[in-house]
């Protein structure tokens, strides 16, 4: 269903490489993956739950565990970004895999856009 009705997204991860004392900095490696998601708003009741950190700009996101070529995605991590079909960039603030038989079939994400 996500493949047929979801929107195309790009997942981006930036990782620091080894520190280079000659330059005084570490290199940054950027990797991207293409996937499919469904992005939905949180209901008003969830945004008002005591003790929750859900802001107006947060969305719930269901991400297929397969990339556009049908291979397994590298699992998304907190602080990875997701760029949707409209060019909006979202930061992943929570990621939970659904793996009923030990194999990830989708990821439930909480994503945050700029407010």
mmCIF file of C-alpha atoms in Angstrom:
data_model
loop_
_atom_site.group_PDB
_atom_site.id
_atom_site.type_symbol
_atom_site.label_atom_id
_atom_site.label_comp_id
_atom_site.label_asym_id
_atom_site.label_seq_id
_atom_site.Cartn_x
_atom_site.Cartn_y
_atom_site.Cartn_z
ATOM 1 C CA UNK A 1 0.000 0.000 0.000
ATOM 2 C CA UNK A 2 2.858 2.404 0.793
ATOM 3 C CA UNK A 3 4.478 1.555 -2.544
ATOM 4 C CA UNK A 4 1.284 2.305 -4.463
ATOM 5 C CA UNK A 5 -0.042 5.330 -2.557
ATOM 6 C CA UNK A 6 2.949 6.730 -0.664
ATOM 7 C CA UNK A 7 5.152 9.604 -1.722
ATOM 8 C CA UNK A 8 8.780 9.353 -2.762
ATOM 9 C CA UNK A 9 11.316 10.644 -0.231
ATOM 10 C CA UNK A 10 15.055 10.898 0.174
ATOM 11 C CA UNK A 11 16.595 9.837 3.484
ATOM 12 C CA UNK A 12 19.894 11.531 4.312
ATOM 13 C CA UNK A 13 22.449 10.649 6.969
ATOM 14 C CA UNK A 14 25.556 12.676 7.780
ATOM 15 C CA UNK A 15 28.353 11.020 9.728
ATOM 16 C CA UNK A 16 31.616 12.468 10.948
ATOM 17 C CA UNK A 17 34.763 10.759 9.770
ATOM 18 C CA UNK A 18 38.172 10.660 11.392
ATOM 19 C CA UNK A 19 39.607 13.835 12.849
ATOM 20 C CA UNK A 20 42.453 15.282 10.772
ATOM 21 C CA UNK A 21 44.881 17.193 13.011
ATOM 22 C CA UNK A 22 46.454 18.884 9.974
ATOM 23 C CA UNK A 23 43.190 20.610 9.026
ATOM 24 C CA UNK A 24 41.733 20.732 12.534
ATOM 25 C CA UNK A 25 38.466 19.172 11.421
ATOM 26 C CA UNK A 26 36.745 15.907 10.659
ATOM 27 C CA UNK A 27 35.381 14.991 7.274
ATOM 28 C CA UNK A 28 31.632 14.574 6.921
ATOM 29 C CA UNK A 29 30.212 11.715 4.881
ATOM 30 C CA UNK A 30 26.693 12.078 3.486
ATOM 31 C CA UNK A 31 24.692 9.039 2.377
ATOM 32 C CA UNK A 32 21.238 9.046 0.823
ATOM 33 C CA UNK A 33 18.548 6.455 0.167
ATOM 34 C CA UNK A 34 15.286 6.696 -1.784
ATOM 35 C CA UNK A 35 12.117 5.331 -0.206
ATOM 36 C CA UNK A 36 8.336 5.633 0.062
ATOM 37 C CA UNK A 37 6.350 7.047 2.984
ATOM 38 C CA UNK A 38 2.949 8.117 4.172
ATOM 39 C CA UNK A 39 3.079 11.321 6.256
ATOM 40 C CA UNK A 40 0.114 12.179 8.488
ATOM 41 C CA UNK A 41 -0.537 14.816 11.146
ATOM 42 C CA UNK A 42 -0.848 13.813 14.786
ATOM 43 C CA UNK A 43 -4.368 14.080 16.154
ATOM 44 C CA UNK A 44 -5.115 16.977 18.536
ATOM 45 C CA UNK A 45 -5.512 14.525 21.431
ATOM 46 C CA UNK A 46 -1.979 13.183 21.005
ATOM 47 C CA UNK A 47 -0.500 16.689 20.830
ATOM 48 C CA UNK A 48 -2.103 17.487 24.188
ATOM 49 C CA UNK A 49 -1.012 14.351 26.063
ATOM 50 C CA UNK A 50 0.732 15.173 29.331
ATOM 51 C CA UNK A 51 4.476 14.590 29.246
ATOM 52 C CA UNK A 52 4.696 14.261 25.459
ATOM 53 C CA UNK A 53 7.005 16.425 23.367
ATOM 54 C CA UNK A 54 4.865 16.518 20.248
ATOM 55 C CA UNK A 55 4.866 19.951 18.639
ATOM 56 C CA UNK A 56 2.554 21.476 16.050
ATOM 57 C CA UNK A 57 5.191 20.846 13.362
ATOM 58 C CA UNK A 58 5.564 17.117 14.140
ATOM 59 C CA UNK A 59 4.111 14.425 11.900
ATOM 60 C CA UNK A 60 3.759 10.679 12.097
ATOM 61 C CA UNK A 61 5.367 8.864 9.224
ATOM 62 C CA UNK A 62 5.181 5.276 8.002
ATOM 63 C CA UNK A 63 8.240 4.337 5.955
ATOM 64 C CA UNK A 64 8.502 1.193 3.843
ATOM 65 C CA UNK A 65 11.513 -0.940 4.802
ATOM 66 C CA UNK A 66 12.314 -1.350 1.098
ATOM 67 C CA UNK A 67 13.998 1.255 -1.064
ATOM 68 C CA UNK A 68 12.752 2.190 -4.530
ATOM 69 C CA UNK A 69 14.723 -0.686 -6.091
ATOM 70 C CA UNK A 70 13.093 -3.236 -3.745
ATOM 71 C CA UNK A 71 16.167 -3.796 -1.555
ATOM 72 C CA UNK A 72 16.233 -3.336 2.219
ATOM 73 C CA UNK A 73 16.732 0.212 3.490
ATOM 74 C CA UNK A 74 19.386 0.957 6.049
ATOM 75 C CA UNK A 75 17.271 1.539 9.179
ATOM 76 C CA UNK A 76 16.639 5.250 9.784
ATOM 77 C CA UNK A 77 18.129 6.804 12.911
ATOM 78 C CA UNK A 78 17.327 9.798 15.068
ATOM 79 C CA UNK A 79 18.695 13.015 13.458
ATOM 80 C CA UNK A 80 18.633 11.584 9.938
ATOM 81 C CA UNK A 81 16.618 13.811 7.609
ATOM 82 C CA UNK A 82 13.812 13.013 5.235
ATOM 83 C CA UNK A 83 13.080 15.207 2.207
ATOM 84 C CA UNK A 84 9.539 14.747 0.934
ATOM 85 C CA UNK A 85 8.203 15.083 -2.615
ATOM 86 C CA UNK A 86 7.465 18.793 -2.044
ATOM 87 C CA UNK A 87 11.056 19.516 -0.966
ATOM 88 C CA UNK A 88 10.223 19.865 2.744
ATOM 89 C CA UNK A 89 13.039 18.651 4.990
ATOM 90 C CA UNK A 90 12.039 16.779 8.151
ATOM 91 C CA UNK A 91 14.289 15.611 10.992
ATOM 92 C CA UNK A 92 13.646 12.142 12.404
ATOM 93 C CA UNK A 93 13.150 12.429 16.171
ATOM 94 C CA UNK A 94 11.962 8.861 16.777
ATOM 95 C CA UNK A 95 12.235 5.631 14.792
ATOM 96 C CA UNK A 96 10.616 2.293 15.635
ATOM 97 C CA UNK A 97 10.842 -0.731 13.347
ATOM 98 C CA UNK A 98 7.949 -3.133 12.851
ATOM 99 C CA UNK A 99 9.563 -6.555 12.555
ATOM 100 C CA UNK A 100 7.005 -9.259 13.448
ATOM 101 C CA UNK A 101 9.199 -12.182 12.321
ATOM 102 C CA UNK A 102 12.574 -10.529 12.934
ATOM 103 C CA UNK A 103 12.640 -8.829 9.519
ATOM 104 C CA UNK A 104 11.883 -5.097 9.307
ATOM 105 C CA UNK A 105 8.801 -4.506 7.144
ATOM 106 C CA UNK A 106 8.252 -0.840 7.963
ATOM 107 C CA UNK A 107 9.373 1.949 10.248
ATOM 108 C CA UNK A 108 7.102 4.172 12.319
ATOM 109 C CA UNK A 109 8.775 7.574 12.519
ATOM 110 C CA UNK A 110 8.091 10.808 14.303
ATOM 111 C CA UNK A 111 9.412 13.606 12.118
ATOM 112 C CA UNK A 112 9.791 17.311 12.868
ATOM 113 C CA UNK A 113 9.657 20.118 10.358
ATOM 114 C CA UNK A 114 10.590 23.709 10.963
ATOM 115 C CA UNK A 115 7.913 25.598 12.873
#
